Coordinates of C-alpha atoms in Angstrom, one line a residue:
Chain A
M1 CA 130.1 46.0 188.4
S2 CA 132.9 47.9 186.8
G3 CA 134.8 49.5 189.7
P4 CA 133.4 51.9 192.4
S5 CA 130.1 53.4 191.5
T6 CA 129.8 57.0 190.5
Y7 CA 126.1 56.9 191.6
Q8 CA 125.3 60.0 193.7
P9 CA 121.6 60.1 194.6
Q10 CA 120.1 63.6 195.2
N11 CA 117.2 62.3 197.2
K12 CA 117.9 62.3 201.0
V13 CA 116.1 59.0 201.6
L14 CA 118.0 57.3 198.8
Q15 CA 121.3 58.7 200.2
W16 CA 120.3 57.3 203.6
I17 CA 119.7 53.8 202.1
E18 CA 122.8 54.0 199.9
K19 CA 125.0 54.4 202.9
R20 CA 123.6 51.3 204.5
L21 CA 122.9 49.1 201.5
P22 CA 124.5 50.3 198.2
I23 CA 121.9 48.6 196.0
G24 CA 121.2 51.8 194.0
G25 CA 124.9 51.9 193.0
L26 CA 124.8 48.3 192.0
I27 CA 121.8 48.8 189.8
H28 CA 123.3 52.0 188.4
S29 CA 126.6 50.4 187.5
S30 CA 125.0 47.3 186.1
F31 CA 122.1 48.6 184.1
I32 CA 122.7 52.3 183.5
A33 CA 126.3 53.3 183.3
Y34 CA 127.5 49.8 182.3
P35 CA 129.5 50.2 179.1
T36 CA 128.2 48.0 176.2
P37 CA 130.1 47.6 172.9
R38 CA 128.6 50.2 170.4
N39 CA 128.2 47.6 167.6
L40 CA 125.8 45.2 169.3
N41 CA 123.1 44.0 166.9
Y42 CA 119.6 42.7 167.6
W43 CA 120.9 39.2 168.2
W44 CA 122.2 40.6 171.5
T45 CA 118.7 41.4 172.7
F46 CA 117.7 37.8 173.5
G47 CA 119.4 37.9 177.0
G48 CA 116.9 40.5 178.1
I49 CA 114.1 38.7 176.3
L50 CA 115.0 35.5 178.2
S51 CA 115.0 37.2 181.6
F52 CA 111.6 38.6 180.7
M53 CA 110.2 35.2 179.6
L54 CA 111.5 33.7 182.9
G55 CA 109.5 36.3 184.7
V56 CA 106.4 35.6 182.6
Q57 CA 106.7 31.9 183.3
I58 CA 107.1 32.3 187.0
I59 CA 104.2 34.8 187.3
T60 CA 101.7 32.8 185.2
G61 CA 102.9 29.6 186.8
I62 CA 102.4 30.8 190.4
V63 CA 98.9 31.9 189.4
L64 CA 98.1 28.6 187.6
T65 CA 99.2 26.7 190.7
M66 CA 96.3 28.3 192.6
H67 CA 93.9 26.4 190.4
Y68 CA 95.7 23.1 189.9
T69 CA 95.4 19.8 191.8
P70 CA 98.4 17.4 191.7
H71 CA 96.5 14.1 191.8
V72 CA 96.1 11.5 189.1
D73 CA 92.3 11.6 189.3
L74 CA 92.0 15.4 189.4
A75 CA 95.0 16.9 187.6
F76 CA 93.6 16.7 184.1
K77 CA 90.2 17.9 185.2
S78 CA 91.6 20.8 187.2
V79 CA 93.6 22.0 184.1
E80 CA 90.5 21.8 182.0
A81 CA 88.4 23.6 184.7
S82 CA 91.0 26.3 184.9
M83 CA 90.6 26.8 181.1
R84 CA 86.8 27.0 181.3
D85 CA 85.7 28.3 184.7
V86 CA 88.6 30.4 186.1
N87 CA 88.5 34.1 185.1
Y88 CA 91.0 34.5 182.3
G89 CA 92.2 31.0 183.0
W90 CA 92.5 30.2 179.3
L91 CA 94.7 33.2 178.8
L92 CA 97.0 32.3 181.7
R93 CA 97.4 28.7 180.7
Y94 CA 97.9 29.5 177.0
L95 CA 100.5 32.2 178.0
H96 CA 102.3 29.6 180.2
A97 CA 102.3 26.8 177.6
N98 CA 103.2 29.0 174.6
G99 CA 105.5 31.0 176.8
A100 CA 107.5 27.9 177.4
A101 CA 107.8 27.3 173.6
M102 CA 108.8 31.0 173.1
F103 CA 111.3 30.7 176.0
F104 CA 113.0 27.8 174.2
L105 CA 112.9 29.6 170.8
A106 CA 114.7 32.6 172.5
V107 CA 117.2 30.4 174.2
Y108 CA 118.1 28.6 170.9
I109 CA 118.6 31.9 169.2
H110 CA 120.7 33.1 172.2
M111 CA 122.8 30.0 172.1
L112 CA 123.3 30.0 168.3
R113 CA 124.3 33.7 168.5
G114 CA 126.9 32.7 171.1
I115 CA 128.3 30.0 168.8
Y116 CA 128.3 32.3 165.7
Y117 CA 130.2 35.1 167.4
G118 CA 132.4 32.8 169.5
S119 CA 131.0 34.3 172.7
Y120 CA 132.2 31.3 174.7
K121 CA 135.9 31.9 174.1
E122 CA 138.4 33.0 176.7
P123 CA 137.6 34.8 179.1
R124 CA 133.9 33.9 178.9
E125 CA 134.1 30.1 179.4
V126 CA 132.4 30.2 182.8
L127 CA 129.7 32.5 181.5
W128 CA 129.0 30.0 178.7
I129 CA 129.0 26.9 181.0
L130 CA 126.5 28.7 183.3
G131 CA 124.4 29.2 180.2
V132 CA 124.5 25.4 179.4
I133 CA 123.5 24.7 183.0
I134 CA 120.5 27.1 182.7
Y135 CA 119.6 25.3 179.5
G136 CA 119.7 21.9 181.2
L137 CA 117.5 23.2 184.0
M138 CA 115.1 24.7 181.5
M139 CA 114.8 21.3 179.8
A140 CA 114.1 19.5 183.1
T141 CA 111.5 22.2 184.1
G142 CA 109.8 22.2 180.8
F143 CA 109.5 18.4 180.8
M144 CA 108.0 18.2 184.3
G145 CA 105.6 21.0 183.6
Y146 CA 104.3 19.2 180.5
V147 CA 103.7 16.1 182.7
L148 CA 101.5 18.1 185.1
V149 CA 98.7 18.4 182.6
W150 CA 98.4 14.6 182.9
G151 CA 97.1 14.0 179.4
Q152 CA 98.2 11.0 177.3
M153 CA 101.3 12.8 176.0
S154 CA 102.2 13.9 179.5
F155 CA 102.0 10.4 180.8
W156 CA 103.9 8.8 178.1
A157 CA 106.5 11.5 178.0
A158 CA 107.0 10.9 181.7
T159 CA 107.3 7.2 181.0
V160 CA 109.8 7.4 178.1
I161 CA 112.0 10.1 179.7
T162 CA 112.3 8.4 183.1
N163 CA 113.0 5.1 181.3
L164 CA 116.0 6.7 179.8
F165 CA 117.7 6.0 183.1
S166 CA 116.9 2.3 182.8
A167 CA 119.6 2.1 180.1
L168 CA 122.2 2.4 182.9
P169 CA 123.6 -1.1 183.4
G170 CA 122.8 -2.6 186.9
I171 CA 121.6 0.5 188.7
G172 CA 119.1 1.5 186.0
E173 CA 116.0 -0.3 187.3
P174 CA 116.4 0.8 191.0
I175 CA 116.9 4.4 189.9
V176 CA 113.8 4.4 187.7
S177 CA 111.7 2.9 190.5
W178 CA 113.1 5.6 192.8
L179 CA 112.2 8.3 190.4
W180 CA 108.6 7.0 190.1
G181 CA 108.0 6.2 193.7
G182 CA 106.2 3.1 192.5
Y183 CA 106.3 0.3 189.9
A184 CA 105.3 2.7 187.1
V185 CA 104.6 6.4 186.6
G186 CA 101.8 7.3 188.9
N187 CA 100.5 9.6 191.6
P188 CA 103.8 9.8 193.6
T189 CA 105.6 10.7 190.3
L190 CA 103.0 13.4 189.6
N191 CA 103.4 14.9 193.1
R192 CA 107.2 15.1 193.0
F193 CA 107.2 16.6 189.5
Y194 CA 104.8 19.2 190.8
S195 CA 107.1 20.0 193.7
L196 CA 110.2 20.2 191.4
H197 CA 108.4 22.1 188.7
Y198 CA 107.7 24.8 191.2
L199 CA 111.3 24.8 192.6
L200 CA 113.4 24.7 189.5
P201 CA 112.4 28.1 188.0
F202 CA 113.8 29.7 191.1
V203 CA 117.0 27.7 190.7
I204 CA 117.1 29.0 187.1
A205 CA 116.7 32.5 188.4
G206 CA 119.6 31.9 190.8
A207 CA 121.7 30.6 187.9
V208 CA 120.7 33.6 185.8
V209 CA 122.0 35.9 188.5
L210 CA 125.4 34.1 188.3
H211 CA 125.2 34.3 184.5
V212 CA 124.7 38.0 184.5
W213 CA 127.3 38.5 187.2
A214 CA 129.9 36.6 185.0
L215 CA 128.8 38.7 182.0
H216 CA 129.4 41.9 183.9
V217 CA 132.8 40.8 184.9
T218 CA 134.1 40.0 181.4
G219 CA 131.9 42.4 179.5
Q220 CA 129.8 41.5 176.5
N221 CA 131.2 40.0 173.4
N222 CA 130.2 41.8 170.2
P223 CA 129.8 41.1 166.4
A224 CA 133.4 42.0 165.7
G225 CA 134.6 39.6 168.4
I226 CA 137.3 42.0 169.7
E227 CA 137.5 43.6 173.1
P228 CA 136.7 47.3 173.5
K229 CA 139.9 49.3 173.7
S230 CA 138.7 52.8 174.4
D231 CA 135.6 54.8 175.4
K232 CA 135.0 55.3 171.7
D233 CA 134.2 51.6 171.5
T234 CA 131.4 51.6 174.0
V235 CA 128.1 53.3 174.9
P236 CA 126.3 53.4 178.2
F237 CA 123.7 50.6 178.8
T238 CA 121.1 53.2 179.3
P239 CA 119.7 54.5 177.0
Y240 CA 121.3 52.6 174.2
A241 CA 120.9 49.0 175.2
T242 CA 117.8 49.5 177.3
V243 CA 115.8 51.0 174.4
K244 CA 117.1 48.4 171.9
D245 CA 116.3 45.5 174.2
G246 CA 113.0 47.0 175.1
F247 CA 112.0 47.5 171.4
F248 CA 112.9 44.0 170.4
M249 CA 111.2 42.6 173.5
V250 CA 108.0 44.2 172.3
C251 CA 108.4 42.7 168.8
F252 CA 109.0 39.3 170.5
C253 CA 105.9 39.7 172.6
I254 CA 103.9 40.3 169.4
V255 CA 104.9 36.9 168.2
L256 CA 104.0 35.4 171.6
A257 CA 100.6 37.1 171.5
W258 CA 100.0 35.8 168.0
F259 CA 100.4 32.3 169.2
V260 CA 98.4 32.8 172.4
F261 CA 95.5 34.5 170.8
Y262 CA 95.3 33.0 167.3
I263 CA 96.9 29.5 167.3
P264 CA 97.2 28.6 171.0
N265 CA 97.3 24.8 170.3
F266 CA 99.5 24.9 167.2
L267 CA 102.6 23.7 169.0
G268 CA 100.8 21.2 171.2
H269 CA 99.5 17.7 170.4
P270 CA 95.8 16.8 170.3
D271 CA 96.5 13.6 172.2
N272 CA 97.3 15.6 175.3
Y273 CA 93.6 16.5 175.5
I274 CA 92.9 12.8 176.2
P275 CA 93.3 12.1 179.9
A276 CA 96.3 9.9 180.8
N277 CA 95.7 6.2 180.3
P278 CA 98.4 3.8 181.6
A279 CA 97.0 1.0 179.5
V280 CA 97.4 2.5 176.1
T281 CA 100.3 4.3 174.4
P282 CA 99.2 6.7 171.7
T283 CA 100.2 5.4 168.3
H284 CA 102.5 8.3 167.5
I285 CA 104.2 9.9 170.4
V286 CA 106.6 12.8 169.9
P287 CA 108.0 15.3 172.4
E288 CA 107.4 19.1 172.3
W289 CA 109.2 20.7 169.3
Y290 CA 112.1 22.0 171.4
Y291 CA 113.3 18.5 172.3
L292 CA 112.8 17.0 168.8
P293 CA 116.4 17.2 167.5
F294 CA 117.6 15.2 170.6
Y295 CA 114.7 12.8 170.2
A296 CA 115.9 12.2 166.6
I297 CA 119.4 11.5 167.8
L298 CA 118.0 9.0 170.4
R299 CA 116.1 7.2 167.7
A300 CA 118.9 7.2 165.2
I301 CA 120.9 4.7 167.2
P302 CA 119.6 1.1 167.2
D303 CA 121.1 0.3 170.6
K304 CA 119.4 1.4 173.9
L305 CA 122.4 2.3 176.0
L306 CA 124.2 4.0 173.1
G307 CA 121.1 5.8 172.0
V308 CA 120.6 7.3 175.5
G309 CA 124.3 8.0 175.7
A310 CA 124.2 9.9 172.5
L311 CA 121.2 11.9 173.6
G312 CA 123.0 12.9 176.8
A313 CA 126.3 13.6 175.0
S314 CA 124.6 15.8 172.4
I315 CA 123.7 18.2 175.3
V316 CA 126.8 17.8 177.5
V317 CA 129.1 18.4 174.5
L318 CA 128.0 22.1 174.6
A319 CA 129.8 22.6 177.9
F320 CA 133.1 21.7 176.3
L321 CA 132.7 24.1 173.4
P322 CA 135.2 26.7 174.7
W323 CA 137.9 24.1 174.4
L324 CA 136.7 22.3 171.3
D325 CA 136.8 25.4 169.2
T326 CA 140.5 26.0 168.9
S327 CA 140.4 29.1 166.8
K328 CA 141.8 32.4 168.3
V329 CA 139.3 34.4 166.2
R330 CA 135.9 34.8 167.8
S331 CA 133.5 36.2 165.3
A332 CA 132.3 34.1 162.3
R333 CA 132.5 37.4 160.4
Y334 CA 136.2 36.8 160.0
R335 CA 136.0 33.0 159.7
P336 CA 134.8 32.2 156.2
L337 CA 134.9 28.4 156.6
F338 CA 133.5 28.3 160.1
R339 CA 130.6 30.4 158.8
Q340 CA 129.6 27.8 156.3
F341 CA 129.9 24.9 158.7
F342 CA 127.9 26.9 161.3
W343 CA 125.0 27.4 158.9
L344 CA 125.1 23.8 157.9
F345 CA 124.9 23.0 161.6
V346 CA 121.8 25.1 162.0
I347 CA 120.2 23.4 159.0
V348 CA 121.2 20.0 160.5
C349 CA 119.6 20.8 163.9
V350 CA 116.3 21.9 162.2
A351 CA 116.3 18.9 159.9
L352 CA 116.9 16.6 162.9
G353 CA 113.9 18.3 164.6
W354 CA 111.8 17.6 161.5
L355 CA 113.0 13.9 161.5
G356 CA 112.1 13.7 165.2
T357 CA 108.4 14.1 164.2
K358 CA 108.6 11.2 161.6
P359 CA 107.8 7.6 162.4
P360 CA 111.1 5.7 163.1
E361 CA 111.2 3.7 159.9
G362 CA 112.9 3.6 156.5
L363 CA 114.6 6.6 155.0
S364 CA 114.0 8.8 158.1
V365 CA 116.2 6.5 160.2
L366 CA 119.0 6.6 157.7
L367 CA 118.8 10.4 157.4
S368 CA 118.7 10.8 161.2
R369 CA 121.9 8.8 161.4
I370 CA 123.7 10.9 158.8
L371 CA 122.7 14.1 160.5
T372 CA 123.6 12.8 163.9
V373 CA 127.1 12.1 162.6
Y374 CA 127.3 15.7 161.4
Y375 CA 126.0 17.1 164.7
F376 CA 128.8 15.4 166.7
A377 CA 131.4 15.9 163.9
F378 CA 130.8 19.7 164.1
F379 CA 131.8 19.8 167.7
L380 CA 134.4 17.0 167.9
I381 CA 136.2 17.2 164.5
I382 CA 135.3 20.3 162.5
L383 CA 135.8 22.9 165.3
P384 CA 139.1 21.6 166.6
L385 CA 140.5 21.3 163.1
L386 CA 139.2 24.6 161.8
G387 CA 141.3 26.4 164.3
I388 CA 144.4 24.9 162.8
F389 CA 143.6 25.0 159.1
E390 CA 141.3 27.9 158.5
K391 CA 142.7 31.1 157.0
T392 CA 140.9 33.9 158.8
K393 CA 140.3 37.4 157.5
P394 CA 142.2 40.3 159.1
L395 CA 140.5 41.7 162.3
P396 CA 139.7 45.4 162.5
N397 CA 141.9 47.4 164.9
S398 CA 139.0 48.4 167.1
I399 CA 135.2 48.2 167.4
S400 CA 134.8 51.8 166.3
E401 CA 136.9 51.1 163.2
S402 CA 134.7 48.1 162.4
V403 CA 131.7 50.3 162.6
L404 CA 132.9 53.6 161.0
G405 CA 135.7 52.3 158.7
A406 CA 139.4 53.1 158.8
K407 CA 138.8 56.9 159.0
A408 CA 137.7 56.6 162.6
Chain B
M1 CA 142.8 38.5 215.5
T2 CA 145.8 36.4 214.7
T3 CA 146.1 32.7 214.0
V4 CA 149.1 30.8 215.0
S5 CA 150.2 28.4 212.3
S6 CA 152.5 25.7 213.4
A7 CA 154.1 22.7 211.7
E8 CA 153.2 20.7 214.7
H9 CA 149.8 19.2 215.3
T10 CA 147.8 21.3 217.7
R11 CA 144.6 20.7 219.6
R12 CA 142.9 23.0 217.0
D13 CA 143.9 20.7 214.2
F14 CA 142.3 17.9 216.2
L15 CA 139.1 19.9 216.7
Y16 CA 139.0 20.7 213.0
I17 CA 139.3 17.1 211.9
A18 CA 136.9 15.8 214.6
T19 CA 134.3 18.4 213.9
G20 CA 134.6 17.9 210.1
A21 CA 134.3 14.1 210.5
V22 CA 131.2 14.3 212.7
G23 CA 129.7 16.9 210.3
A24 CA 130.3 14.7 207.3
V25 CA 128.8 11.6 208.9
G26 CA 125.8 13.8 210.1
A27 CA 125.3 15.2 206.6
A28 CA 125.5 11.7 205.0
A29 CA 123.0 10.4 207.6
A30 CA 120.6 13.3 206.9
L31 CA 120.7 12.4 203.2
V32 CA 119.3 8.9 203.8
P33 CA 115.7 9.8 204.7
L34 CA 115.7 12.6 202.1
I35 CA 116.6 10.2 199.3
A36 CA 114.8 7.1 200.7
Q37 CA 111.4 8.9 200.9
M38 CA 111.3 8.9 197.1
N39 CA 111.2 5.0 196.9
P40 CA 107.8 3.2 196.6
D41 CA 106.0 3.7 199.9
A42 CA 104.4 1.0 202.1
S43 CA 100.9 1.3 200.6
T44 CA 102.3 1.0 197.0
I45 CA 104.2 -2.1 198.0
A46 CA 101.2 -3.6 199.8
A47 CA 99.0 -2.9 196.7
G48 CA 101.5 -4.9 194.7
A49 CA 100.3 -8.2 196.2
P50 CA 99.7 -11.2 193.8
V51 CA 96.6 -11.3 191.7
E52 CA 94.6 -14.3 190.4
I53 CA 93.4 -14.4 186.8
D54 CA 90.7 -16.7 185.4
L55 CA 91.9 -17.8 181.9
A56 CA 88.6 -19.6 180.9
P57 CA 87.0 -16.6 179.2
I58 CA 90.0 -15.9 177.0
A59 CA 89.3 -17.3 173.5
E60 CA 92.0 -18.8 171.3
G61 CA 93.8 -16.0 169.5
Q62 CA 92.7 -13.4 172.1
I63 CA 95.1 -11.3 174.1
I64 CA 94.0 -9.6 177.3
K65 CA 95.6 -7.0 179.4
V66 CA 95.6 -7.0 183.2
F67 CA 97.4 -4.9 185.7
W68 CA 99.8 -6.0 188.3
R69 CA 102.0 -3.6 190.2
S70 CA 100.7 -0.8 187.9
K71 CA 102.3 -2.7 185.0
P72 CA 100.2 -4.0 182.1
I73 CA 100.5 -7.8 181.8
F74 CA 99.6 -9.4 178.4
I75 CA 98.0 -12.8 178.6
S76 CA 98.0 -14.3 175.1
H77 CA 96.0 -17.4 174.3
R78 CA 98.1 -18.4 171.3
T79 CA 96.9 -20.2 168.2
K80 CA 98.6 -23.3 166.9
K81 CA 100.2 -21.2 164.1
E82 CA 101.5 -18.7 166.6
I83 CA 103.0 -21.4 168.8
E84 CA 104.7 -23.0 165.8
E85 CA 106.1 -19.7 164.6
A86 CA 107.5 -19.1 168.1
Q87 CA 109.1 -22.6 168.3
K88 CA 110.6 -22.9 164.9
V89 CA 112.9 -19.9 165.1
A90 CA 116.6 -20.6 165.4
V91 CA 117.3 -19.4 168.9
A92 CA 120.9 -18.5 168.3
S93 CA 119.9 -16.0 165.6
L94 CA 117.8 -13.9 168.1
P95 CA 119.1 -10.6 169.6
D96 CA 118.2 -11.9 173.1
P97 CA 118.4 -15.7 172.6
E98 CA 115.7 -17.5 174.5
S99 CA 113.7 -20.5 173.4
D100 CA 109.9 -20.4 173.4
N101 CA 109.9 -23.3 175.9
A102 CA 111.7 -21.2 178.4
R103 CA 109.1 -18.5 178.2
V104 CA 106.0 -20.5 178.9
K105 CA 105.1 -23.0 181.6
Q106 CA 105.5 -26.6 180.7
G107 CA 102.3 -28.2 179.3
H108 CA 100.8 -24.7 178.8
D109 CA 102.3 -23.8 175.5
Q110 CA 99.1 -21.9 174.5
W111 CA 99.5 -19.4 177.3
L112 CA 102.1 -16.6 177.0
V113 CA 102.2 -14.3 179.9
V114 CA 104.5 -11.3 179.6
I115 CA 104.9 -7.8 181.1
G116 CA 103.4 -5.5 178.4
I117 CA 106.1 -2.9 178.6
C118 CA 108.6 -2.4 175.8
T119 CA 112.1 -3.0 177.1
H120 CA 113.4 0.1 175.3
L121 CA 111.7 3.1 177.0
G122 CA 108.6 1.7 178.6
C123 CA 105.8 2.2 176.0
I124 CA 103.0 -0.3 175.6
P125 CA 103.4 -2.3 172.4
I126 CA 100.4 -2.9 170.2
A127 CA 99.3 -6.6 169.8
K128 CA 99.2 -8.5 166.5
Q129 CA 101.2 -6.0 164.6
G130 CA 104.6 -5.8 163.0
E131 CA 106.5 -8.2 160.8
Y132 CA 106.5 -11.1 163.4
D133 CA 102.8 -11.3 164.2
G134 CA 103.6 -10.4 167.8
W135 CA 103.8 -6.8 169.1
F136 CA 104.9 -3.5 167.6
C137 CA 105.9 -0.6 169.8
P138 CA 104.6 2.7 168.4
C139 CA 107.2 4.8 170.2
H140 CA 110.5 3.8 168.6
G141 CA 109.6 0.9 166.3
S142 CA 110.6 -2.2 168.3
Q143 CA 109.1 -5.5 167.1
Y144 CA 108.4 -8.6 169.1
D145 CA 107.4 -12.1 167.9
T146 CA 104.6 -14.4 169.2
S147 CA 106.8 -15.4 172.1
G148 CA 107.3 -11.7 173.1
R149 CA 110.9 -11.9 172.0
I150 CA 112.6 -8.8 170.5
R151 CA 113.3 -9.3 166.8
K152 CA 113.9 -5.8 165.4
G153 CA 114.4 -2.3 166.6
P154 CA 116.1 -0.5 169.5
A155 CA 114.8 -2.6 172.4
P156 CA 117.6 -4.6 174.0
K157 CA 115.6 -7.4 175.6
N158 CA 112.6 -9.7 175.2
L159 CA 109.4 -8.7 176.9
E160 CA 109.9 -9.6 180.6
L161 CA 108.1 -12.5 182.2
P162 CA 106.3 -11.7 185.4
P163 CA 106.5 -14.3 188.2
Y164 CA 103.4 -16.5 187.9
T165 CA 102.2 -20.0 188.6
F166 CA 99.2 -22.1 187.4
V167 CA 96.9 -22.5 190.3
S168 CA 94.7 -24.8 188.1
D169 CA 94.5 -25.4 184.4
N170 CA 92.4 -22.3 184.0
K171 CA 93.7 -20.0 186.6
I172 CA 97.1 -18.3 187.2
R173 CA 98.4 -16.3 190.1
I174 CA 100.7 -13.4 189.1
G175 CA 103.2 -12.2 191.7

């Protein structure tokens, strides 16, 4: 979307279509001639990987729907039947379940890359916020999909997550009852989650279109964090970015395949192979790994309303990142102090995830509290102050100079 | 096509405002059924009618679980020791101060009837566990005493009491 297209199809039919709907020109300018910074590294391939994973989830999901029954008495059985009786049902379901985990792995890498290289800074604020919205939609979709299995973990995840809303003073109880469609999680809840789990991926796809649109308006950030100044700083999307994205996508698929074929239940919980029982809560309930850091933050705070508030704030704070980070320099390459705080932040997130799996007692509660403080301090104190006090390294004059040295 | 803009109010301004107002009211009215359909339906509410429970088979020290409005109700036949523990606590020192007398029916100290849902995030606490001999919630570590009162952990309130009455000495009606 960089100015009028130079796309000139030779084929008569394509010319005829192009005059009436210039879709070929749009594709050409967006994915073929589109200039990408020449210094992009492999961390920039996760956008493509995420689009691919969204496609995998939608396709396997639509197919699984054909074998699923959204009813409390039949849901669990229909999932098990699809694993045992449906041709390749085991493959489709394991792809969908592990695909969701890989989708989240990719989105976390994508987000951390954005933070490391300051990709959210002016003029890419809207691009970043659209990304945060997509991430929120992914969390809602992933949660509701997990409930559809209607095992013990599904049921109690639904109960705990919907009960988060009960923390709201006054309106909490009516909202929760409205979400359930009953006095507890039950058949109406399952039905509406099924409806929304089918809808939200298409909402995500719509948000992805906006995300890519915003990206193609501002252009990509790059490891040097400076804008391209001349043609020497960029290369065309095809073949350079297509082959790089394609190659790493295949590598990523190998990891996905390894999970699907060798350890398909590694990331799941055995308790979810027990049908939902509203009378008994499993003795140790934990969410899927991709929600664990937030779960640890929830449990770190001994007050219900504040705990739920902190959980929400830990996600919402991301949307304000473009304004919390006051530094003019984008890339961590030229920000020695930021780089250290960034890696500490990554370690804290992983550690919070690990603490999320521990029973909420003794030392793990204390550790969760300390790490929760760092999580918020990183966004609310460290980033605003670093912009003022950090002495950054000199930036290169251009992207090609950063790649080739001063002789370029 | 030209539009005439004028500082004076025209009939077009009136049409804009009138159309916009009717449209806004219509959109708001359309939201009502779309939102209200998610509330508990008539059959769910009808199924939430009162239930009668016979207490005779519940031995001293035993706790049973029954369902009313899809919620588990704990009926605890408390022992002397449990009643004493519940009564001797200094009420003012509790996170959600409430005396044991206020949580049972007069003359039926041995029967504690509570909604078996942790007031934190809705898990079902496990009976006869935790530091206070009452309930322990496995999800986030809340602990309740033998009166179902919150003593420790993130839950903000005591286990809720369902509406119930004694029909006879050995029978209660919940709801």
